[in-house]
mmCIF file with all atom_site columns, C-alpha atoms in Angstrom:
data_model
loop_
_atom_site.group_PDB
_atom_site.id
_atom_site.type_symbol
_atom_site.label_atom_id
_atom_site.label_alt_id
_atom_site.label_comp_id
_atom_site.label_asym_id
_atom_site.label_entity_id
_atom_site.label_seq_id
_atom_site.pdbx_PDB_ins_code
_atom_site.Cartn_x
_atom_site.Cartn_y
_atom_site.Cartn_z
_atom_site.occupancy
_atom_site.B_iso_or_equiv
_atom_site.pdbx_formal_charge
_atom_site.auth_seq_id
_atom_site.auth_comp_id
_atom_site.auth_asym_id
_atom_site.auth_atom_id
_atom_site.pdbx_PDB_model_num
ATOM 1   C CA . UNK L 1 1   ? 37.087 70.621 47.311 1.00 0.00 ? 1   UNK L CA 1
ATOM 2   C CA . UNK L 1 2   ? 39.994 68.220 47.992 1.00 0.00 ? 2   UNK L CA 1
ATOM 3   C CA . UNK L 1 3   ? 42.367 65.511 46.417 1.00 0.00 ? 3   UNK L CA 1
ATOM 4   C CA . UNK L 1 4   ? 42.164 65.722 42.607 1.00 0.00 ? 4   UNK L CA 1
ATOM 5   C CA . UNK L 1 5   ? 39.627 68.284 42.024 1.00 0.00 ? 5   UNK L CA 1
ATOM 6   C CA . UNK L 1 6   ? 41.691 70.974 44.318 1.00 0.00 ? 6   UNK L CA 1
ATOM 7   C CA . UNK L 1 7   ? 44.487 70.377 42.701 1.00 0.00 ? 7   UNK L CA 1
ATOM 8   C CA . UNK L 1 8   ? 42.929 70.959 39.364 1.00 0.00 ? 8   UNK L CA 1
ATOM 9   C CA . UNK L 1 9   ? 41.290 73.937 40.611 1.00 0.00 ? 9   UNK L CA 1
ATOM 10  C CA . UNK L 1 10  ? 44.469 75.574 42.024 1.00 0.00 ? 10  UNK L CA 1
ATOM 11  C CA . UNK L 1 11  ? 46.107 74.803 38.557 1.00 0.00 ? 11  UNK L CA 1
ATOM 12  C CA . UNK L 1 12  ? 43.289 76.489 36.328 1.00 0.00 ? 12  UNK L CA 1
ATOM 13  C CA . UNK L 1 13  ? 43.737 79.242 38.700 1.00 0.00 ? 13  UNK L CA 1
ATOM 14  C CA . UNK L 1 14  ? 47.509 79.813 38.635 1.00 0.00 ? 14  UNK L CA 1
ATOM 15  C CA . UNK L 1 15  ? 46.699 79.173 34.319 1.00 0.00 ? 15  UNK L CA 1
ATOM 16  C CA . UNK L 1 16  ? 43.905 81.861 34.225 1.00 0.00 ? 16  UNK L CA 1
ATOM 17  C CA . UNK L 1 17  ? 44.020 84.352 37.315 1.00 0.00 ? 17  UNK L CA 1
ATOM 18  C CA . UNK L 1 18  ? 47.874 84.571 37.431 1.00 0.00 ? 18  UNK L CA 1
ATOM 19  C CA . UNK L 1 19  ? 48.871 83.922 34.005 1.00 0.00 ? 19  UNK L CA 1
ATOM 20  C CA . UNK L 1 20  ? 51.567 86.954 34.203 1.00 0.00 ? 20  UNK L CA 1
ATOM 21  C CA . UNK L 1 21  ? 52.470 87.313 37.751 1.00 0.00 ? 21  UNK L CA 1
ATOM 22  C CA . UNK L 1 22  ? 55.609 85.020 37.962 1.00 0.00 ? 22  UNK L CA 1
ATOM 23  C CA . UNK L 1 23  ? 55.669 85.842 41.809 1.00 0.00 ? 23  UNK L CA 1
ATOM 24  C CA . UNK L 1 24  ? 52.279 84.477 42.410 1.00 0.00 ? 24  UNK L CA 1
ATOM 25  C CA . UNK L 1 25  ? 52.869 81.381 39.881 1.00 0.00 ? 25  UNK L CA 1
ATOM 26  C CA . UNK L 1 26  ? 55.807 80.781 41.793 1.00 0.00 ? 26  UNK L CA 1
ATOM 27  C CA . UNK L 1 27  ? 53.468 80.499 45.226 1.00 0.00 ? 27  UNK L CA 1
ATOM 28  C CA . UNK L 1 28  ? 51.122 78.423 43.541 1.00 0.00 ? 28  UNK L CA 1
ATOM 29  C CA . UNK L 1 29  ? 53.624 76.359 41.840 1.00 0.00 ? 29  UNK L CA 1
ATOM 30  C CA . UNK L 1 30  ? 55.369 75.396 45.037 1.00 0.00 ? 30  UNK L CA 1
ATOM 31  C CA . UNK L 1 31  ? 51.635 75.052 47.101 1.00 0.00 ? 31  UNK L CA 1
ATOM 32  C CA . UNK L 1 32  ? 50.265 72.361 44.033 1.00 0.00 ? 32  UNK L CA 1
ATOM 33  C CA . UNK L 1 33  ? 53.442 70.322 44.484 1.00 0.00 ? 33  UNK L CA 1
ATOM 34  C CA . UNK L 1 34  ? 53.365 70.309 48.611 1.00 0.00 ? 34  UNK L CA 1
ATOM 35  C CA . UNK L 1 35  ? 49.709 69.773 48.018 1.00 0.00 ? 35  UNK L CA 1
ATOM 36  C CA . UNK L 1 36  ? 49.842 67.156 45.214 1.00 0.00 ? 36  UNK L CA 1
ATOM 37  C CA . UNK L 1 37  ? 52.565 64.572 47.563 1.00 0.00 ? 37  UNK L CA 1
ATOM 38  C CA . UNK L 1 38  ? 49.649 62.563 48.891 1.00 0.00 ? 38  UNK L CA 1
ATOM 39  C CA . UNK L 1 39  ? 47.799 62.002 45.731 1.00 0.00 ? 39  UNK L CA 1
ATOM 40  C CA . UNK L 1 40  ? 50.573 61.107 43.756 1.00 0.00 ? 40  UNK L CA 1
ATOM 41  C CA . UNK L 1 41  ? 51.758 59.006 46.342 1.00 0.00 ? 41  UNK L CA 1
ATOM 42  C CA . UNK L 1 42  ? 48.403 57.149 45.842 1.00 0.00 ? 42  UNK L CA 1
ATOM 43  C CA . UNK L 1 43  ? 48.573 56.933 42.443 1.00 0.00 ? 43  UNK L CA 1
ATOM 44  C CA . UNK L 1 44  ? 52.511 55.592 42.121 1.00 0.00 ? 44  UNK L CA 1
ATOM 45  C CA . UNK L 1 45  ? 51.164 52.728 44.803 1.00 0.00 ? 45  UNK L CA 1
ATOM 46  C CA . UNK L 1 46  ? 48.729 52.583 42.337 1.00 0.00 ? 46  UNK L CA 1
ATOM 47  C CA . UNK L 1 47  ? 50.227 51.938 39.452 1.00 0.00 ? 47  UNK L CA 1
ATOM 48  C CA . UNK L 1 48  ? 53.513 50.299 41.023 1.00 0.00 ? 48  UNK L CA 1
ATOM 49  C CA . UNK L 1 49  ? 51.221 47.713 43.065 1.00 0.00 ? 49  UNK L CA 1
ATOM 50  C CA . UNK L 1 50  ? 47.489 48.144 42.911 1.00 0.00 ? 50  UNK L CA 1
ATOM 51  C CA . UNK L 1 51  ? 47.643 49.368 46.177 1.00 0.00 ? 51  UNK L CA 1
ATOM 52  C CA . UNK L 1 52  ? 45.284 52.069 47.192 1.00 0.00 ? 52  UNK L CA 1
ATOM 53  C CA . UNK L 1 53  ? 45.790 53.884 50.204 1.00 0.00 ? 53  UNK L CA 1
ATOM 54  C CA . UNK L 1 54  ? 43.051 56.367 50.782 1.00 0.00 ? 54  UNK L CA 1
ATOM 55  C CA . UNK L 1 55  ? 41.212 57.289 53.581 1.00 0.00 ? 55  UNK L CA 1
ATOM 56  C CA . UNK L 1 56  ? 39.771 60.251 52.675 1.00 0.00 ? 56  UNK L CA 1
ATOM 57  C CA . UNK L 1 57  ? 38.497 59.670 49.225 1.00 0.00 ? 57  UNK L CA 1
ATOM 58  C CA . UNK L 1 58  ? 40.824 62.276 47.871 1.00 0.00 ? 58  UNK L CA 1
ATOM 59  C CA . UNK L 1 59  ? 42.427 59.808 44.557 1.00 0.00 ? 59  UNK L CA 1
ATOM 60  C CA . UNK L 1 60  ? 40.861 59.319 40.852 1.00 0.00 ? 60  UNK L CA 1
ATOM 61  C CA . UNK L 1 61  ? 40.232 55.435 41.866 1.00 0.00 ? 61  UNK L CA 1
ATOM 62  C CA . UNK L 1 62  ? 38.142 54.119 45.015 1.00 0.00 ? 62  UNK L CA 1
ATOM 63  C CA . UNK L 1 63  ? 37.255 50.738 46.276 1.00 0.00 ? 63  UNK L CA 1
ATOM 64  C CA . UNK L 1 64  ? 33.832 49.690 44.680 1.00 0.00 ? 64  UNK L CA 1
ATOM 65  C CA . UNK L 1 65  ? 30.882 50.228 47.416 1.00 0.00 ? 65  UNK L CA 1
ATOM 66  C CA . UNK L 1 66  ? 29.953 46.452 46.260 1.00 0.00 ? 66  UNK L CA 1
ATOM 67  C CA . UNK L 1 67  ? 32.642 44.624 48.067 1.00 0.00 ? 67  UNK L CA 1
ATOM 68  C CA . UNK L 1 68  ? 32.159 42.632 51.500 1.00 0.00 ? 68  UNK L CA 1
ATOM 69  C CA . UNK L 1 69  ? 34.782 42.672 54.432 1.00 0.00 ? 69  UNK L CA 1
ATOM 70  C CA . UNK L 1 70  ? 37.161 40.080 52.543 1.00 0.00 ? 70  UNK L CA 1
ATOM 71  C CA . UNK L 1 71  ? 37.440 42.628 49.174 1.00 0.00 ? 71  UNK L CA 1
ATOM 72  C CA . UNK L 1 72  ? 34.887 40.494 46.993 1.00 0.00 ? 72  UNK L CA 1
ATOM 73  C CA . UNK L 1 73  ? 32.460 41.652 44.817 1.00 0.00 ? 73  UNK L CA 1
ATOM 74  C CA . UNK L 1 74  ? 28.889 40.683 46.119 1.00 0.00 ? 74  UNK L CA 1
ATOM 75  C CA . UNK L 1 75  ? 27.500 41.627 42.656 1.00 0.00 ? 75  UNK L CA 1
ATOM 76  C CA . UNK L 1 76  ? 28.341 38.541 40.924 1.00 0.00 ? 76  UNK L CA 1
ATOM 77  C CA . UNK L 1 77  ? 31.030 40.846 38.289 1.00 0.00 ? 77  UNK L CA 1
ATOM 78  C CA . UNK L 1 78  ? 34.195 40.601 40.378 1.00 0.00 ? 78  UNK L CA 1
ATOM 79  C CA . UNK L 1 79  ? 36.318 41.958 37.701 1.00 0.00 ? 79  UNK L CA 1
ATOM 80  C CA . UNK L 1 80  ? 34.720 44.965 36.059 1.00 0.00 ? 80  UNK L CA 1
ATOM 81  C CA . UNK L 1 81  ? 33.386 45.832 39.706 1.00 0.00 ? 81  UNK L CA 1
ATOM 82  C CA . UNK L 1 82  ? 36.196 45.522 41.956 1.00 0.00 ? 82  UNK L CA 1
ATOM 83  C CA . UNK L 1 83  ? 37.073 49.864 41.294 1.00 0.00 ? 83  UNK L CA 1
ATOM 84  C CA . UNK L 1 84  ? 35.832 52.337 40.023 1.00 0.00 ? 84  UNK L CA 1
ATOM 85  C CA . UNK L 1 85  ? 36.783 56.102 38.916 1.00 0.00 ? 85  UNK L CA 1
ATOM 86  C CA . UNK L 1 86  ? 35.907 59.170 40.093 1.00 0.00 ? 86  UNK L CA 1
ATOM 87  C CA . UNK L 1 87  ? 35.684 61.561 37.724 1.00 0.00 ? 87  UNK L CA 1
ATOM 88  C CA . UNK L 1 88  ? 35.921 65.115 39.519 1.00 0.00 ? 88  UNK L CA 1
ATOM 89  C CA . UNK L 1 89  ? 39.523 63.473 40.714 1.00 0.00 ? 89  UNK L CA 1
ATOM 90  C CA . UNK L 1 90  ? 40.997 62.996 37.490 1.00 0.00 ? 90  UNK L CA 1
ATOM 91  C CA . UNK L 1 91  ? 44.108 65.139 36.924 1.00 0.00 ? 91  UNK L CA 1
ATOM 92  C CA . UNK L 1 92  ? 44.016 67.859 34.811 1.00 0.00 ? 92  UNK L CA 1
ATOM 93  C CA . UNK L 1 93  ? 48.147 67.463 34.245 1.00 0.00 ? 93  UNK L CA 1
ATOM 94  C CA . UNK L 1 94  ? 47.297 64.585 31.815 1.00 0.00 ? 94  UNK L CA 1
ATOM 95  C CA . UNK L 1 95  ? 46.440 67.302 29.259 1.00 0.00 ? 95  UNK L CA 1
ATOM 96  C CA . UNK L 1 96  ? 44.563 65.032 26.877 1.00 0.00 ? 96  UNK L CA 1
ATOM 97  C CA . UNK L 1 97  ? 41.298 65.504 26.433 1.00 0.00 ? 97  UNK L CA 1
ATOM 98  C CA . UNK L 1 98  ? 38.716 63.580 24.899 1.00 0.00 ? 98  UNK L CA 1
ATOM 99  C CA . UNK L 1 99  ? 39.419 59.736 23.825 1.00 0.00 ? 99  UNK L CA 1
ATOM 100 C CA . UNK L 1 100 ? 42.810 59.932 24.636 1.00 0.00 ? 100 UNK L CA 1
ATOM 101 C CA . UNK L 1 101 ? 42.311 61.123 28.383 1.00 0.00 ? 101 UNK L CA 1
ATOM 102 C CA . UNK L 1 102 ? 39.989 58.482 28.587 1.00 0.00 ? 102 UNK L CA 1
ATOM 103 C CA . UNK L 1 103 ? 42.435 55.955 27.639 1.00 0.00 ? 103 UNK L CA 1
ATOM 104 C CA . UNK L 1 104 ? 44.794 57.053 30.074 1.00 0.00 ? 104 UNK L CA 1
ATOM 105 C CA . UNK L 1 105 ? 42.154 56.657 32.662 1.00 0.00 ? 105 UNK L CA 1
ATOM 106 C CA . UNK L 1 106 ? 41.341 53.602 31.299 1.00 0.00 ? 106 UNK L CA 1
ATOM 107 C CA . UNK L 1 107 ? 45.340 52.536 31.477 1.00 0.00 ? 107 UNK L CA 1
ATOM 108 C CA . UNK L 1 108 ? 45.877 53.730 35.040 1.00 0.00 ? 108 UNK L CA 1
ATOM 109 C CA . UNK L 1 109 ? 42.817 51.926 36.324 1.00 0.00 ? 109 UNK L CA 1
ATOM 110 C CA . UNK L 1 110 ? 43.391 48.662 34.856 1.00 0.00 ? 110 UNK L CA 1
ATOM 111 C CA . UNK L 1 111 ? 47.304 48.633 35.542 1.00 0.00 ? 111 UNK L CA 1
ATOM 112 C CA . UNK L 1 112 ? 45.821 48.810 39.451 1.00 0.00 ? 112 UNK L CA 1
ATOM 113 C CA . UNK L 1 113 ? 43.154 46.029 38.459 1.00 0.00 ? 113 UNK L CA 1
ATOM 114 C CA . UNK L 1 114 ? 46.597 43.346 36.781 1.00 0.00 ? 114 UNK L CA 1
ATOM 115 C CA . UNK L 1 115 ? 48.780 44.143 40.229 1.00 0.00 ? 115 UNK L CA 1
ATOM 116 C CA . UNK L 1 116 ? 45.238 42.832 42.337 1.00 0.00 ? 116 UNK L CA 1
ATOM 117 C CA . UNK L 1 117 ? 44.740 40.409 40.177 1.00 0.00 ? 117 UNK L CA 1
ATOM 118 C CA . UNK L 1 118 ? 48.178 38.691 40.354 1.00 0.00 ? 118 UNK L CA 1
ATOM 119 C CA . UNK L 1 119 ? 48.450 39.680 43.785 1.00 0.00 ? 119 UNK L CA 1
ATOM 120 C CA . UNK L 1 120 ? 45.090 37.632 44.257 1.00 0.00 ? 120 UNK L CA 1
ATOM 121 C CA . UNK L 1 121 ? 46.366 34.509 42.614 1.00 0.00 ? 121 UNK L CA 1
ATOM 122 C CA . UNK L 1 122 ? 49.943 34.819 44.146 1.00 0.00 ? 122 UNK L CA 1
ATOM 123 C CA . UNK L 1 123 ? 49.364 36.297 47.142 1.00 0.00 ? 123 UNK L CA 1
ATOM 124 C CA . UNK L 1 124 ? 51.620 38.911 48.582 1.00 0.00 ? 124 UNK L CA 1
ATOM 125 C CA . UNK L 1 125 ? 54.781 37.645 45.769 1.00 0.00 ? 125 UNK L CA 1
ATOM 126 C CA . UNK L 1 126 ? 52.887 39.711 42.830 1.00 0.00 ? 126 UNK L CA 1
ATOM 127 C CA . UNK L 1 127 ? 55.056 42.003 42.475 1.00 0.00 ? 127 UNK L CA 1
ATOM 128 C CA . UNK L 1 128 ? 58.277 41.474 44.290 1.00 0.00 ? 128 UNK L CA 1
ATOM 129 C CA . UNK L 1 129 ? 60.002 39.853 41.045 1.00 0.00 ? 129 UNK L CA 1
ATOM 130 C CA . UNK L 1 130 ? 58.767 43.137 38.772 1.00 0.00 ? 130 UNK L CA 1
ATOM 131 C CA . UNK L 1 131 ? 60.204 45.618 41.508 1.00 0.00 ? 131 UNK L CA 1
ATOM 132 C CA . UNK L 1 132 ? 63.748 46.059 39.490 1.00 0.00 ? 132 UNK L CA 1
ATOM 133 C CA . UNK L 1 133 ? 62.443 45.751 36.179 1.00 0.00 ? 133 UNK L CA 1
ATOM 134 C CA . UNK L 1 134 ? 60.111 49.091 36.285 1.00 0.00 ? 134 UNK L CA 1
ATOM 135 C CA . UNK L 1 135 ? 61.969 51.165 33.744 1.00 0.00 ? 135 UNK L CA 1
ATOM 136 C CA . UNK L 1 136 ? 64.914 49.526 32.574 1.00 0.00 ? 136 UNK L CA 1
ATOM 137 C CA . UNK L 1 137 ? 64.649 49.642 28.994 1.00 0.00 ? 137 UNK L CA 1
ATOM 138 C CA . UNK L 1 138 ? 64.053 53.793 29.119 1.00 0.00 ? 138 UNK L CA 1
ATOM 139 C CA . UNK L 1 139 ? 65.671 56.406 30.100 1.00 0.00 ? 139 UNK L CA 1
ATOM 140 C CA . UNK L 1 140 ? 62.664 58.388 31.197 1.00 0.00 ? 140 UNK L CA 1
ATOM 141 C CA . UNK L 1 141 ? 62.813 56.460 34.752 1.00 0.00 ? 141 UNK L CA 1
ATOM 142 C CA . UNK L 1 142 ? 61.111 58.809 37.530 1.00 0.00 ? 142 UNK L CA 1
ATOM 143 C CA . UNK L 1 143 ? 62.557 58.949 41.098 1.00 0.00 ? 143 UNK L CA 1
ATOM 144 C CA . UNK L 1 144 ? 59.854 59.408 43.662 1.00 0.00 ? 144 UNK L CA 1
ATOM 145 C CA . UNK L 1 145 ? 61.037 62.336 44.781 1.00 0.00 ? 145 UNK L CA 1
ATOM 146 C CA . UNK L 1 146 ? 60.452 64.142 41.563 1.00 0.00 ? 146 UNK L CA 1
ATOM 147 C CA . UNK L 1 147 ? 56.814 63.335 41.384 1.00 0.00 ? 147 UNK L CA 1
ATOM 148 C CA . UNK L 1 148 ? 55.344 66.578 41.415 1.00 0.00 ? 148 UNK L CA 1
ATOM 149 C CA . UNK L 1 149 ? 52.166 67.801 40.063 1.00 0.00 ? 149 UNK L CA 1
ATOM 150 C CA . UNK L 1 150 ? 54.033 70.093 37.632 1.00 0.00 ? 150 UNK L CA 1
ATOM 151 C CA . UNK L 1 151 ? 56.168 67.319 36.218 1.00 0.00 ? 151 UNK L CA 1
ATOM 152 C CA . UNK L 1 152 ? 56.062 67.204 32.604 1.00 0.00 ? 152 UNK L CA 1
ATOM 153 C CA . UNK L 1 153 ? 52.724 65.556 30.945 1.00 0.00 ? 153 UNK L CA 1
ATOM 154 C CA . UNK L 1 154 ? 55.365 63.075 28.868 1.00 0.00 ? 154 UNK L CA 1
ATOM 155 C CA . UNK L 1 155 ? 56.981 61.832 31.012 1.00 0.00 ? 155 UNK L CA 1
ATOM 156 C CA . UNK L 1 156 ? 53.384 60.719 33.615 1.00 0.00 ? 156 UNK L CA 1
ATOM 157 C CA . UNK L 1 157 ? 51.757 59.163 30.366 1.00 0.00 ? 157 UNK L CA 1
ATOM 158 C CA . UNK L 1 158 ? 55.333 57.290 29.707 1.00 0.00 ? 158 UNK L CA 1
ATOM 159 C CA . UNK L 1 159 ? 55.145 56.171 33.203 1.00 0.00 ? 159 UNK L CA 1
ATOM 160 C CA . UNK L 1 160 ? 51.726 55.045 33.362 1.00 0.00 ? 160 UNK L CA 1
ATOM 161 C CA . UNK L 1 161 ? 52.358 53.061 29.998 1.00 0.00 ? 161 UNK L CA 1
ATOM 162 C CA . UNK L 1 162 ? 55.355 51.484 31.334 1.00 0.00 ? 162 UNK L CA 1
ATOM 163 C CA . UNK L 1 163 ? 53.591 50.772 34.115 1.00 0.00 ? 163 UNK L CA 1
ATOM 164 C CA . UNK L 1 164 ? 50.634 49.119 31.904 1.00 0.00 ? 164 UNK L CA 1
ATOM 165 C CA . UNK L 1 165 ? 53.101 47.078 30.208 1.00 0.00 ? 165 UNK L CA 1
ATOM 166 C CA . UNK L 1 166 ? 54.955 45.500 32.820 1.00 0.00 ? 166 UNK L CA 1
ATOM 167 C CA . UNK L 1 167 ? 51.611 44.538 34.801 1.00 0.00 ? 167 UNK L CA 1
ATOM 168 C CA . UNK L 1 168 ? 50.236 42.926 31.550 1.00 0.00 ? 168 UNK L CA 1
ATOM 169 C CA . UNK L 1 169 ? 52.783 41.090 31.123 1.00 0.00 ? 169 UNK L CA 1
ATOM 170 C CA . UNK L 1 170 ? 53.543 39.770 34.491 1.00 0.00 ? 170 UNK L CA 1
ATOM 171 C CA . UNK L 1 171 ? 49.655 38.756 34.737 1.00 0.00 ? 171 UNK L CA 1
ATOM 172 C CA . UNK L 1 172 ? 50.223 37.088 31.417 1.00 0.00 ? 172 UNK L CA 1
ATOM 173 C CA . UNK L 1 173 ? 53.135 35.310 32.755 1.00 0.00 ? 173 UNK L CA 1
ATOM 174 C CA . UNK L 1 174 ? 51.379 34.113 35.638 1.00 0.00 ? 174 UNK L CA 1
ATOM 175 C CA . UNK L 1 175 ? 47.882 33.139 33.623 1.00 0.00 ? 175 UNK L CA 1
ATOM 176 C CA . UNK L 1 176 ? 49.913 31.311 31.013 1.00 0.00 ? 176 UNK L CA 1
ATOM 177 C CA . UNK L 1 177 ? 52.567 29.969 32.463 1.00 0.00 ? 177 UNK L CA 1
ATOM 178 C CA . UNK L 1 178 ? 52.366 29.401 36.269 1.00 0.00 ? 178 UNK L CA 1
ATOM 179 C CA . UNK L 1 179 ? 48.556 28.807 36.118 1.00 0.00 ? 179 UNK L CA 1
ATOM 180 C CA . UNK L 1 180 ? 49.035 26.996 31.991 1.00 0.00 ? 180 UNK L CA 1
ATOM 181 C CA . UNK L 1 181 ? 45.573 28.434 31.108 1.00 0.00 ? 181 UNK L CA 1
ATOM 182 C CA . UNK L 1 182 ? 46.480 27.179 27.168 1.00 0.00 ? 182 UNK L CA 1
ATOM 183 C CA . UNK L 1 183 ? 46.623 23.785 28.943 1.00 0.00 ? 183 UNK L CA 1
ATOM 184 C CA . UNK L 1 184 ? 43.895 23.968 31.143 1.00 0.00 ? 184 UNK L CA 1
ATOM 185 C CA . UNK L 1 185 ? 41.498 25.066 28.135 1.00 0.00 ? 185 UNK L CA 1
ATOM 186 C CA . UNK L 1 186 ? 42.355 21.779 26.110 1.00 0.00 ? 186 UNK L CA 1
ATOM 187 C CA . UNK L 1 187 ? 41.392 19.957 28.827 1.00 0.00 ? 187 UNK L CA 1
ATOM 188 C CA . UNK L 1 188 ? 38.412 20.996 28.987 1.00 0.00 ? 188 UNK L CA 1
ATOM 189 C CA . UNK L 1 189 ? 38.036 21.375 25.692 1.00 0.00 ? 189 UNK L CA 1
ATOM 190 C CA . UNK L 1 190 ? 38.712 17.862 25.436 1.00 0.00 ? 190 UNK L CA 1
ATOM 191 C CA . UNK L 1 191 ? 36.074 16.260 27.560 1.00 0.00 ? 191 UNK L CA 1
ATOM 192 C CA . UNK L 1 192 ? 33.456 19.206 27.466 1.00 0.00 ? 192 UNK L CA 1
ATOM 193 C CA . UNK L 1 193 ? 33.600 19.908 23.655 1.00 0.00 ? 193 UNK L CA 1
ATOM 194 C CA . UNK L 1 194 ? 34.295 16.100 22.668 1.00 0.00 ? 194 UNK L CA 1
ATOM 195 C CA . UNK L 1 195 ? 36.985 16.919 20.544 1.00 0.00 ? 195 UNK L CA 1
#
C-alpha cells in the first residue's frame, strides 16, 4: 500500500483496532499526519494550481497514460482525457459517501482541470492574479501548515469548494472576457448560420 490507500488503511485501523486505547490513537494520530504531508501537499498544488507533483503515483489524480511528451491528449478528447482518478487513493477523511463523495471527487478533479486550462491559454500568469484572493470572503482560511490528515472534514470540503469557485470563475473571466467567446460566437454565427 502507499499514498491514499495507506493512509486510509492506517485510519480504519486507529477507528476499529484502537478505538479505546488513547495511547495508541495518539501514535497513530501523529504517524497519519507525518505520513499524510506529501499527499496533501499534492492535493493543495492541486487544487491551488493544477499542479501535480507526483512521482510515485501515491495522489487520488494522475496524468492520463494518453498524453505525448508536450502534455496533449493523442486520443482526440483533450478535455475529459487530460486526468484521471484513482480510486483506491481517494481519502477516506472526506466522510461522504455515495453521490456526495463523488461530487467532491468530481470538484477536486475539475478545479485541477480550470487551473490547466487557464494556465494553457495564459501561460504561466493563470494564477498569479487569484493567489491573494483564495479565501477572503471566509473565515475558514487554512494555513498550510495545518493541513493534516485529521483536520476537520468541514473545513477540506469548504476548501475544495472555495477552491472550485475561484477557478471557475477565473476561467470564466478569461473565456469571456480576455478571449470574448460571446463575441467570437456571433461571428461565427453570423457568417456560418446566415443570420
Amino acid at each position: 500500500l502507499k499514498g491514499g490507500a495507506l493512509l486510509n488503511a492506517v485510519s480504519a485501523l486507529m477507528e476499529a483496532e484502537f478505538l479505546g486505547d488513547s495511547k495508541a490513537q495518539d501514535v497513530l494520530t501523529y504517524l497519519l499526519d507525518a505520513a499524510s504531508v506529501p499527499y496533501l501537499s499534492m492535493l493543495r498544488g492541486w487544487l491551488d494550481s493544477g499542479t501535480l507533483s507526483d512521482p510515485y503515483g501515491e495522489f487520488m489524480i494522475e496524468h492520463s497514460p494518453d498524453e505525448d511528451s508536450h502534455g496533449i491528449s493523442t486520443s482526440g478528447d483533450n478535455w475529459l482525457h487530460w486526468y484521471i482518478v484513482r480510486d483506491e487513493h481517494i481519502l477516506c477523511s472526506l466522510s461522504l459517501t455515495g453521490r456526495e463523495r463523488e461530487i467532491a471527487v468530481d470538484k477536486i478533479l475539475t478545479t485541477g482541470k480550470y487551473w490547466n486550462a487557464i494556465q494553457f491559454c495564459q501561460g504561466s500568469q493563470g494564477r498569479e492574479s487569484d493567489e491573494t484572493k483564495n479565501g477572503e470572503d471566509s473565515g475558514m482560511q487554512i494555513d498550510a501548515s495545518e493541513w493534516k490528515f485529521t483536520m476537520s472534514s468541514i473545513e477540506l470540503s469548504a476548501y475544495i469548494d472555495r477552491s472550485y469557485r475561484d477557478a471557475a470563475m477565473r476561467l470564466r473571466q478569461v473565456v469571456l472576457g480576455e478571449y470574448q467567446l460571446i463575441n467570437s460566437l456571433r461571428v461565427m454565427k453570423r457568417y456560418f448560420l446566415l443570420d
